[in-house]
Coordinates of C-alpha atoms and ligand atoms in Angstrom, one line a residue:
M76 CA 27.5 -3.9 -18.5
Q77 CA 24.1 -5.2 -18.1
N78 CA 21.8 -6.5 -20.6
T79 CA 18.3 -4.7 -19.3
L80 CA 15.1 -5.8 -20.7
T81 CA 12.0 -3.7 -21.1
I82 CA 9.0 -5.5 -20.6
C83 CA 5.7 -3.8 -21.9
T84 CA 2.8 -4.4 -19.6
T85 CA -0.6 -3.0 -18.5
G86 CA -1.8 -1.8 -14.7
F87 CA -4.0 -3.8 -12.5
N88 CA -6.7 -2.1 -10.8
D89 CA -6.9 -3.8 -7.9
Q90 CA -3.2 -3.4 -6.2
K91 CA -4.0 -0.9 -3.8
P92 CA -2.3 -1.4 -0.5
G93 CA -4.4 -2.1 2.4
T94 CA -3.0 -2.0 6.6
S95 CA -0.3 -3.7 5.4
G96 CA 1.3 -4.1 2.2
L97 CA -0.8 -5.4 -0.8
R98 CA -2.1 -9.4 -0.2
K99 CA -3.4 -11.1 -2.4
R100 CA -4.2 -15.1 -3.2
V101 CA -1.1 -17.0 -4.5
P102 CA -2.7 -17.2 -8.4
V103 CA -3.2 -13.7 -8.5
F104 CA 0.3 -12.4 -7.9
Q105 CA 1.1 -16.0 -10.3
Q106 CA -0.5 -13.9 -12.6
P107 CA 2.0 -12.8 -15.7
H108 CA 3.5 -9.4 -14.7
Y109 CA 1.8 -9.0 -11.6
L110 CA 4.7 -8.9 -9.2
A111 CA 6.4 -7.2 -11.6
N112 CA 4.2 -4.4 -12.0
F113 CA 3.7 -3.9 -8.0
V114 CA 7.3 -3.7 -7.9
Q115 CA 8.1 -1.5 -11.0
S116 CA 5.5 1.3 -8.9
I117 CA 7.8 0.7 -5.8
F118 CA 10.5 1.7 -7.7
D119 CA 9.2 4.5 -9.2
S120 CA 7.5 6.0 -6.6
I121 CA 10.9 6.1 -4.3
S122 CA 12.9 6.6 -7.4
P123 CA 16.2 5.0 -5.5
P124 CA 19.4 7.3 -5.8
P125 CA 22.3 5.9 -7.8
G126 CA 24.6 3.6 -5.4
A127 CA 21.5 2.8 -3.2
T128 CA 21.2 -0.6 -1.2
L129 CA 18.3 -2.4 -0.9
V130 CA 17.1 -4.7 2.3
L131 CA 15.0 -8.2 1.3
G132 CA 13.8 -10.9 2.2
G133 CA 10.3 -12.8 3.2
D134 CA 8.6 -15.4 5.9
G135 CA 9.3 -18.0 3.6
R136 CA 5.9 -19.0 2.4
Y137 CA 5.3 -20.2 -1.2
Y138 CA 6.5 -18.2 -3.8
N139 CA 8.7 -16.1 -1.6
R140 CA 12.1 -17.6 -3.8
E141 CA 10.5 -16.6 -7.0
A142 CA 9.7 -13.6 -6.1
I143 CA 12.7 -12.2 -4.5
Q144 CA 14.6 -13.9 -8.1
I145 CA 12.4 -11.4 -9.6
I146 CA 12.9 -8.7 -7.6
L147 CA 16.8 -8.9 -7.3
K148 CA 16.7 -8.6 -11.4
M149 CA 14.7 -5.6 -11.1
A150 CA 16.4 -3.9 -8.8
A151 CA 19.8 -3.9 -10.7
A152 CA 17.8 -2.8 -13.6
N153 CA 16.7 0.3 -11.4
G154 CA 19.9 1.2 -10.5
F155 CA 20.4 -0.1 -6.8
S156 CA 24.2 -0.8 -6.3
R157 CA 23.3 -3.7 -3.7
V158 CA 20.6 -6.0 -2.4
L159 CA 21.3 -7.3 1.5
V160 CA 19.1 -10.7 1.2
G161 CA 18.6 -12.7 4.0
Q162 CA 19.8 -16.7 3.2
G163 CA 17.0 -18.9 1.4
G164 CA 15.4 -15.5 1.0
I165 CA 14.1 -15.7 4.6
L166 CA 14.2 -12.4 7.0
S167 CA 11.5 -12.3 9.6
T168 CA 9.7 -8.6 9.0
P169 CA 11.4 -7.4 12.7
A170 CA 14.5 -8.9 11.5
A171 CA 14.3 -6.6 7.9
S172 CA 13.6 -4.1 9.8
C173 CA 16.8 -4.0 11.7
V174 CA 18.7 -4.9 8.6
I175 CA 17.7 -1.8 7.0
R176 CA 18.0 0.4 10.3
K177 CA 21.5 -1.4 11.1
Y178 CA 23.1 -1.0 7.4
A179 CA 21.6 2.4 7.0
T180 CA 20.0 0.8 4.0
F181 CA 17.6 3.3 1.2
G182 CA 14.7 1.1 2.1
G183 CA 13.4 -2.8 2.2
I184 CA 11.4 -5.5 0.5
I185 CA 9.3 -7.3 3.0
L186 CA 7.9 -10.5 1.3
S187 CA 4.6 -11.6 3.6
A188 CA 1.6 -12.4 3.9
S189 CA 1.7 -12.2 8.1
H190 CA -0.5 -14.6 9.7
N191 CA -2.9 -15.2 6.9
P192 CA -2.2 -19.1 5.4
G193 CA -0.1 -20.1 2.9
G194 CA 0.7 -22.7 0.4
P195 CA -0.1 -22.7 -3.4
E196 CA -4.1 -21.4 -2.6
G197 CA -2.9 -19.5 0.0
D198 CA -1.8 -15.6 0.5
F199 CA 1.2 -13.7 -0.7
G200 CA 1.7 -10.3 0.1
I201 CA 4.5 -7.6 -0.5
K202 CA 5.5 -3.9 1.0
Y203 CA 7.8 -1.6 1.1
N204 CA 9.6 -0.3 4.3
T205 CA 11.5 3.2 4.4
A206 CA 15.0 4.2 5.8
N207 CA 13.6 4.4 8.9
G208 CA 13.0 0.5 8.6
G209 CA 9.4 1.3 9.0
P210 CA 6.0 0.5 6.7
A211 CA 6.0 3.4 4.6
P212 CA 3.6 6.2 4.8
E213 CA 0.0 6.4 3.5
K214 CA 1.6 9.2 1.1
I215 CA 3.5 6.8 -0.3
T216 CA 1.2 3.6 -0.4
E217 CA -1.2 6.0 -2.5
A218 CA 1.5 7.2 -4.7
I219 CA 2.6 3.2 -6.0
F220 CA -1.7 2.4 -6.1
D221 CA -1.8 5.3 -8.2
L222 CA 1.3 4.5 -10.8
S223 CA 0.0 0.4 -10.6
K224 CA -2.6 1.4 -12.4
K225 CA -1.3 2.9 -15.4
I226 CA 2.1 1.3 -15.7
T227 CA 2.9 0.4 -19.6
Q228 CA 6.3 -1.4 -18.8
Y229 CA 8.5 -2.4 -16.2
Q230 CA 12.6 -3.1 -16.6
L231 CA 15.0 -6.4 -15.4
V232 CA 18.1 -7.4 -16.4
D233 CA 19.0 -10.8 -18.0
A234 CA 21.0 -12.8 -15.8
P235 CA 21.0 -16.3 -14.1
D236 CA 19.1 -17.0 -10.8
V237 CA 21.1 -15.8 -7.6
A238 CA 21.9 -19.0 -5.1
L239 CA 20.1 -17.7 -2.5
D240 CA 20.8 -20.6 0.5
T241 CA 24.8 -19.8 0.4
L242 CA 26.4 -16.6 2.3
G243 CA 28.3 -14.3 0.0
D244 CA 28.3 -11.7 -2.5
Y245 CA 27.2 -12.3 -6.2
S246 CA 26.4 -10.0 -9.4
V247 CA 23.2 -9.3 -10.7
G248 CA 23.8 -7.3 -13.9
S249 CA 26.0 -4.2 -12.2
M250 CA 24.4 -4.5 -9.3
I251 CA 25.8 -6.7 -5.6
V252 CA 23.8 -9.1 -3.9
S253 CA 24.9 -10.4 -0.6
V254 CA 23.2 -13.3 0.9
I255 CA 23.3 -12.6 4.7
D256 CA 22.6 -14.4 7.6
P257 CA 19.2 -13.2 8.6
V258 CA 19.3 -14.3 12.5
A259 CA 22.8 -12.6 13.7
D260 CA 22.0 -8.8 13.0
Y261 CA 18.1 -9.1 15.1
A262 CA 20.0 -11.7 18.0
E263 CA 22.7 -9.5 18.6
L264 CA 19.9 -6.3 19.0
M265 CA 17.7 -8.4 21.3
A266 CA 21.2 -9.2 23.3
S267 CA 21.7 -5.0 23.7
L268 CA 18.6 -4.8 25.2
F269 CA 17.8 -7.6 27.6
D270 CA 19.2 -9.4 30.2
F271 CA 19.9 -12.4 28.8
D272 CA 21.8 -13.4 31.9
A273 CA 19.0 -13.1 34.1
I274 CA 16.9 -15.1 31.5
R275 CA 19.6 -17.7 31.5
G276 CA 19.3 -17.9 34.9
L277 CA 15.5 -18.3 34.8
F278 CA 15.7 -21.3 32.7
A279 CA 18.6 -23.1 34.6
S280 CA 16.4 -22.3 37.7
G281 CA 13.6 -25.1 36.2
F282 CA 12.0 -22.6 34.5
R283 CA 9.8 -24.1 32.0
I284 CA 9.2 -22.7 28.2
K285 CA 7.3 -23.7 25.4
F286 CA 7.8 -21.7 22.4
D287 CA 5.8 -22.1 18.7
A288 CA 6.9 -20.3 16.0
M289 CA 4.0 -21.9 13.7
H290 CA 6.1 -24.1 11.4
A291 CA 7.2 -19.6 10.1
V292 CA 9.8 -17.5 10.1
N293 CA 10.6 -17.4 13.4
G294 CA 11.8 -20.8 14.0
P295 CA 15.6 -20.7 13.3
Y296 CA 15.7 -17.0 15.6
A297 CA 14.1 -19.2 18.7
R298 CA 16.4 -21.6 17.9
E299 CA 19.1 -19.2 17.9
I300 CA 17.9 -17.3 21.1
F301 CA 16.4 -19.8 23.2
I302 CA 18.4 -22.6 22.8
K303 CA 22.0 -21.8 21.7
R304 CA 21.9 -18.5 23.3
L305 CA 20.1 -18.9 26.7
G306 CA 20.6 -22.3 27.3
A307 CA 16.6 -23.6 27.1
T308 CA 16.1 -27.4 26.4
E309 CA 15.5 -28.4 23.5
D310 CA 11.8 -28.8 24.4
S311 CA 11.4 -25.7 24.6
I312 CA 10.4 -24.9 20.9
I313 CA 7.8 -26.3 18.4
N314 CA 7.4 -25.8 14.9
C315 CA 10.2 -24.0 14.6
V316 CA 11.4 -25.4 10.5
P317 CA 9.8 -23.1 8.5
L318 CA 7.8 -24.5 5.9
P319 CA 6.2 -22.9 2.8
D320 CA 2.6 -23.5 3.8
F321 CA 3.3 -23.3 7.3
G322 CA 2.7 -27.0 7.4
N323 CA -1.0 -26.6 6.6
G324 CA -1.7 -24.7 9.7
H325 CA -3.1 -20.5 9.7
P326 CA -0.2 -18.9 11.7
D327 CA -2.4 -16.4 13.6
P328 CA -0.5 -16.7 17.3
N329 CA -4.6 -16.5 18.7
L330 CA -6.2 -19.1 21.1
T331 CA -8.2 -20.2 17.9
Y332 CA -5.1 -20.7 15.8
A333 CA -2.5 -21.3 18.4
H334 CA -4.0 -24.2 20.1
E335 CA -1.3 -26.6 19.6
L336 CA 0.4 -24.5 22.2
V337 CA -2.9 -23.5 24.1
E338 CA -3.5 -27.4 24.9
I339 CA -0.1 -27.4 26.4
L340 CA -0.2 -24.5 28.6
Y341 CA -3.6 -25.3 30.0
G342 CA -2.8 -29.0 30.5
E343 CA -1.6 -31.0 32.7
N344 CA 2.2 -30.2 33.9
A345 CA 1.9 -27.1 31.9
P346 CA 5.1 -25.0 31.7
D347 CA 5.2 -21.8 33.1
F348 CA 5.4 -19.6 30.2
G349 CA 4.3 -19.8 26.9
A350 CA 3.9 -18.0 23.2
A351 CA 3.9 -17.8 19.6
S352 CA 4.5 -15.4 16.4
D353 CA 2.9 -15.2 13.5
G354 CA 4.0 -16.6 9.7
D355 CA 6.3 -13.3 9.5
G356 CA 7.5 -12.7 12.9
D357 CA 5.9 -9.7 14.3
R358 CA 2.9 -10.5 16.0
N359 CA 3.0 -12.4 19.7
M360 CA 0.4 -14.1 22.2
I361 CA 1.9 -14.5 25.6
L362 CA 0.8 -17.6 28.0
G363 CA 1.1 -17.8 31.3
R364 CA 0.4 -21.3 33.3
H365 CA -3.2 -21.9 32.3
F366 CA -3.6 -18.6 31.8
F367 CA -4.0 -16.0 28.8
V368 CA -2.3 -12.6 28.0
N369 CA -4.5 -9.9 26.1
P370 CA -2.3 -7.7 24.1
S371 CA -4.1 -4.4 25.2
D372 CA -3.0 -5.7 28.8
S373 CA 0.4 -6.9 27.4
L374 CA 1.3 -3.8 26.3
A375 CA 0.4 -2.0 30.0
I376 CA 2.0 -4.6 31.5
L377 CA 5.3 -4.3 29.7
T378 CA 4.7 -0.4 29.8
A379 CA 4.9 -0.3 33.9
N380 CA 7.8 -3.1 34.3
A381 CA 9.9 -0.9 31.5
T382 CA 12.7 -0.1 33.5
R383 CA 13.0 -3.1 34.7
V384 CA 14.8 -4.1 31.6
P385 CA 18.1 -3.0 30.8
G386 CA 17.5 -0.8 27.2
Y387 CA 14.4 0.5 28.6
S388 CA 15.7 1.1 32.1
S389 CA 16.0 4.9 31.7
G390 CA 12.6 5.2 31.4
I391 CA 10.4 5.7 28.3
A392 CA 9.4 9.0 26.4
G393 CA 5.8 8.0 25.6
V394 CA 3.2 5.5 24.5
A395 CA 1.3 4.8 21.7
R396 CA -1.7 2.3 20.8
S397 CA -4.0 1.6 18.2
M398 CA -7.3 3.3 18.8
P399 CA -9.2 -0.5 19.0
T400 CA -6.4 -1.6 21.1
S401 CA -8.1 -1.3 25.3
A402 CA -6.8 2.2 27.0
A403 CA -5.2 -0.4 29.8
V404 CA -1.9 1.4 28.5
D405 CA -3.4 4.7 29.4
R406 CA -3.9 4.2 32.6
V407 CA 0.1 3.3 33.2
A408 CA 0.9 6.6 30.6
K409 CA -0.8 9.1 33.2
E410 CA 0.9 7.1 36.3
L411 CA 4.0 7.5 34.9
A412 CA 3.4 10.7 33.6
I413 CA 4.3 10.4 29.9
P414 CA 2.3 11.6 26.8
C415 CA 0.0 8.1 25.2
F416 CA -1.1 8.4 21.6
E417 CA -3.9 7.0 19.9
T418 CA -3.5 6.0 16.4
P419 CA -5.4 4.1 13.5
T420 CA -4.6 0.7 13.0
G421 CA -1.5 0.2 11.2
W422 CA 2.1 -0.2 12.8
K423 CA 3.1 2.7 10.0
F424 CA 1.2 5.4 12.3
F425 CA 3.7 5.1 14.5
G426 CA 6.7 5.5 12.8
N427 CA 6.6 9.5 12.6
L428 CA 6.0 9.3 16.5
M429 CA 9.1 7.0 17.0
D430 CA 11.1 9.1 14.7
A431 CA 10.5 12.5 17.0
G432 CA 11.1 10.8 19.9
K433 CA 7.6 11.2 21.1
V434 CA 7.0 7.5 22.1
T435 CA 9.5 4.6 22.8
L436 CA 6.8 1.5 23.6
C437 CA 3.9 0.5 20.9
G438 CA 1.1 -2.0 20.7
E439 CA -1.7 -2.8 18.8
E440 CA -5.1 -5.1 20.1
S441 CA -3.7 -7.5 17.6
F442 CA -1.1 -9.2 19.5
G443 CA 1.5 -6.4 18.2
T444 CA 3.8 -5.2 20.7
G445 CA 6.9 -3.5 19.7
S446 CA 9.5 -0.4 20.7
D447 CA 11.6 2.0 18.8
H448 CA 14.6 -0.4 18.4
I449 CA 13.3 -1.1 15.3
R450 CA 10.1 0.1 13.4
E451 CA 7.9 -2.8 12.9
K452 CA 5.8 -4.9 15.7
D453 CA 8.6 -7.6 17.4
G454 CA 7.1 -10.6 18.4
L455 CA 10.2 -12.8 19.9
W456 CA 11.2 -9.1 21.5
A457 CA 8.0 -9.3 23.1
V458 CA 8.7 -12.9 24.5
L459 CA 12.1 -11.8 25.7
F460 CA 10.5 -8.6 27.7
W461 CA 8.1 -10.2 29.3
L462 CA 11.1 -13.6 30.3
N463 CA 12.7 -10.4 31.3
V464 CA 10.1 -9.1 33.8
I465 CA 9.5 -12.7 34.9
A466 CA 13.1 -13.0 35.9
A467 CA 13.4 -9.6 37.2
R468 CA 10.3 -10.0 39.7
N469 CA 10.8 -13.5 39.7
Q470 CA 6.6 -14.1 39.8
S471 CA 4.6 -15.8 37.3
V472 CA 2.8 -14.6 34.2
E473 CA -0.7 -14.8 36.0
T474 CA 0.6 -13.3 39.4
I475 CA 2.3 -10.3 37.5
T476 CA -1.1 -9.3 35.8
R477 CA -3.3 -9.7 38.8
E478 CA -1.1 -7.5 40.5
H479 CA -1.5 -5.0 37.4
W480 CA -5.2 -5.3 37.7
A481 CA -5.2 -4.6 41.3
H482 CA -3.1 -1.5 41.0
F483 CA -4.4 0.1 38.0
G484 CA -8.5 -1.4 37.4
R485 CA -9.2 -3.8 34.7
N486 CA -9.8 -3.0 31.0
V487 CA -12.3 -6.1 30.4
Y488 CA -11.1 -6.8 26.5
S489 CA -12.2 -9.0 23.6
R490 CA -12.7 -9.0 19.6
H491 CA -15.0 -10.5 17.6
D492 CA -14.2 -11.6 14.2
F493 CA -16.4 -12.4 11.5
E494 CA -14.4 -13.6 8.4
A495 CA -15.4 -13.8 5.1
I496 CA -18.7 -11.9 4.7
P497 CA -19.8 -10.5 1.4
A498 CA -18.2 -7.0 0.6
E499 CA -21.9 -5.9 0.1
A500 CA -23.3 -7.7 3.1
A501 CA -20.4 -6.1 5.2
N502 CA -20.5 -2.7 3.8
G503 CA -24.1 -2.4 4.8
V504 CA -23.4 -3.3 8.4
M505 CA -21.2 -0.2 8.5
Q506 CA -23.7 2.0 6.6
H507 CA -26.5 0.9 9.1
L508 CA -24.1 2.0 12.0
K509 CA -23.4 5.2 10.7
N510 CA -26.8 6.1 9.6
N511 CA -27.7 5.8 13.6
F512 CA -25.3 8.0 14.6
A513 CA -27.3 11.3 15.0
S514 CA -29.8 9.3 17.0
L515 CA -28.1 7.3 19.2
P516 CA -26.2 9.4 21.9
G517 CA -27.9 9.5 25.4
Q518 CA -30.2 6.6 24.4
K519 CA -30.2 4.3 26.8
I520 CA -29.5 0.5 26.2
G521 CA -29.5 -2.1 29.1
S522 CA -28.0 -0.5 31.1
Y523 CA -25.2 1.5 29.1
T524 CA -26.2 4.9 28.0
V525 CA -24.5 5.9 24.6
A526 CA -22.3 9.2 24.8
V527 CA -20.7 10.1 21.6
C528 CA -20.9 8.0 18.2
D529 CA -18.1 8.9 15.6
D530 CA -15.9 7.5 12.7
F531 CA -12.6 8.1 14.3
S532 CA -10.5 10.1 12.3
Y533 CA -6.7 11.0 13.0
T534 CA -4.3 13.6 12.8
D535 CA -0.7 13.0 12.8
P536 CA 1.1 15.3 15.5
V537 CA 4.5 15.1 13.5
D538 CA 3.4 15.6 9.6
G539 CA -0.5 17.0 10.4
S540 CA -1.4 14.1 7.6
V541 CA -5.3 13.3 8.4
S542 CA -6.3 9.5 8.1
S543 CA -10.1 9.7 8.6
G544 CA -12.7 6.5 8.5
Q545 CA -10.6 4.7 10.7
G546 CA -13.3 2.6 12.6
L547 CA -16.9 3.6 13.9
R548 CA -17.2 4.1 17.8
V549 CA -19.9 3.7 20.1
L550 CA -18.9 5.4 23.5
F551 CA -20.8 4.9 26.6
T552 CA -21.1 7.2 29.5
D553 CA -19.3 4.7 31.8
G554 CA -16.1 4.8 29.5
S555 CA -17.5 1.6 27.6
R556 CA -16.8 0.9 23.7
I557 CA -17.6 -1.0 21.1
V558 CA -15.8 0.0 18.0
F559 CA -16.4 -1.6 14.5
R560 CA -13.9 -2.2 11.8
L561 CA -14.0 -4.2 8.6
S562 CA -10.3 -5.6 8.5
G563 CA -7.8 -4.5 6.2
T564 CA -5.5 -7.5 5.9
G565 CA -8.0 -10.4 4.8
T566 CA -7.9 -11.6 0.8
E567 CA -11.5 -13.4 0.9
G568 CA -14.2 -11.1 1.1
A569 CA -14.6 -8.5 4.2
T570 CA -14.3 -9.6 7.8
I571 CA -16.0 -7.4 9.9
R572 CA -14.6 -7.1 13.5
I573 CA -15.7 -5.8 16.7
Y574 CA -13.8 -4.4 19.5
L575 CA -16.0 -4.1 22.5
E576 CA -13.9 -2.8 25.8
A577 CA -15.2 -2.1 29.8
Y578 CA -13.4 -0.7 32.9
D579 CA -14.0 -2.6 35.9
P580 CA -11.9 -1.7 38.8
N581 CA -13.2 -4.1 41.2
V582 CA -10.7 -7.1 42.2
E583 CA -13.4 -9.3 43.1
N584 CA -14.6 -9.0 39.5
H585 CA -11.3 -10.1 37.8
H586 CA -11.3 -13.7 38.1
L587 CA -14.2 -13.0 35.3
D588 CA -13.9 -14.6 31.8
A589 CA -13.8 -11.8 29.7
Q590 CA -16.7 -13.2 27.3
E591 CA -19.0 -13.2 30.6
A592 CA -17.9 -9.9 32.1
L593 CA -18.6 -8.6 28.5
A594 CA -21.9 -10.2 27.9
E595 CA -24.2 -7.6 27.7
L596 CA -21.9 -5.2 25.3
I597 CA -21.7 -8.2 22.8
R598 CA -25.4 -8.4 23.2
I599 CA -25.8 -4.4 22.5
A600 CA -23.3 -4.6 19.3
G601 CA -25.5 -7.4 17.6
Q602 CA -28.3 -5.1 18.4
L603 CA -26.8 -1.7 17.3
S604 CA -25.0 -3.0 14.1
E605 CA -27.9 -6.1 13.1
L606 CA -24.9 -8.4 12.3
E607 CA -27.2 -11.7 12.3
A608 CA -29.9 -10.2 9.7
R609 CA -27.4 -8.6 7.5
T610 CA -24.9 -11.4 7.3
G611 CA -26.8 -15.0 8.7
R612 CA -23.8 -14.6 11.1
V613 CA -24.3 -15.3 14.7
Q614 CA -21.1 -16.8 16.2
P615 CA -17.7 -14.8 15.4
T616 CA -15.1 -17.1 13.5
V617 CA -12.5 -16.0 15.5
I618 CA -12.6 -14.5 19.5
T619 CA -9.4 -12.9 20.7
Ligands
G16_109 C1 -1.6 -5.4 10.2 C2 -1.0 -4.2 11.0 C3 -1.2 -4.2 12.3 C4 -2.7 -4.1 12.6 C5 -2.7 -5.8 11.7 C6 -4.4 -6.2 11.6 O1 -0.4 -7.0 11.0 O2 0.8 -4.2 10.7 O3 -0.9 -3.0 12.5 O4 -2.9 -4.2 14.0 O5 -2.3 -5.9 10.6 O6 -4.8 -4.8 10.7 P1 -6.6 -5.4 10.0 O7 -7.7 -5.5 11.6 O8 -6.9 -4.2 9.3 O9 -6.8 -6.4 9.4 P2 0.1 -7.8 10.3 O10 0.7 -8.8 11.5 O11 -0.7 -8.9 9.5 O12 1.1 -7.1 9.3

């Protein structure tokens, strides 16, 4: 018999999940009852049946271990019969999705604030994934939010903490906790999709890589896959010991925050290939020697080369991209005569399409790429996909990308982020843009003419659910566009994202830097949004 305690509590009003779960500063989560309230609201909204198994793990950031002990005691009190938890409380987001699917569990809880900084004053996060291994759809996250406002009590069993560092089975009340190897199932899945012999041969031939785990969760995964299974040299991986504060860094694999890797790949005697992943291991950045691959292009290139990879050799059913992601992949889909779906930002919108067999590959401009092997984006998967394609084509990252542009044309693309803007000022920018929507179509601005303005709305083709208010689009007559969105993942003020895209079929222009090629659209974005006047900001915090 287990000793179940019922704790009285009152709801918080700020537990609305964003683009990917609930993300707040660590001190917010450390308030009495804050985490437990949210976890109880998850359990109440999903009503686990008797005998249900839960997967639990996180990216190892500060507060991960404490949170896991609380959740284990609550899972036991809420009727779960078993929890699979990664050793040390570690599971990358893709590995958690893999484990949920492989062992056909009821769902999983992932503890991560992804690419946001960690540490005692950094960010923490929590999200629920359903039995398909993917982030809960909006109807569940909305139910969790509703319950979190009304909650009056939560349950947990009175039991000692579990020894998270030692593999094996433990009891928490009448529930079994299995501490599992966080890497093994995932590494096995990767080996089943990619030609490991070919990649091993590539490394043996002298092809040099540098993978940066940014002191985050993918370190142990990278060591197992690149060093142990693929024979890469020890100096092929850097920052591969996960730290609770990510070494005081910002574990976001982009040109700004992954500067250590960028300097190596743009330096003298640079390796042939560079890659980085984020806090929870689901994002990726791909670099060649002195060359950056835009994530939107990466999705298009992987799609065009998919049949060179064993896991996708029989072809792909379709592709999907988030609305702000460039239309580079649309051109590939057209040539392959496969469907291409445009969804709102958020990996959760791909789940239904993959479950219905409508898409195989999907991706986002925010450094996320993945496939139906799991239901999360997958950083190491993207790196292995690129390495497999390079081994099969025996060409450099730059040559593969330039040949792709020469064939399909180049969707020149950039995203400008303005972080930590007071919410009121950010909302003012968005409202001002909307107010002008009626008068803009037909107007000539510089060399561009506005065709259509709208606020993107999506109807899920599988379940008919509608998601509106997903980003303001200004579409020009030549196919160029500017998109304005407020981020749903930040924790400090608001982040305005401006996505800029122009199509250029002319190879003579393909040497241009994206900022150069997009200079006029960047000016127009500033003019239309009155960003400087309304926020006082001139330069973006991050340019990708
Ligand atoms: C999350 C979502 C992604 C989204 C990204 C950025 O990624 O899973 O689908 O593209 O946030 O979202 P936003 O523009 O709203 O900040 P991650 O890696 O943070 O889980």
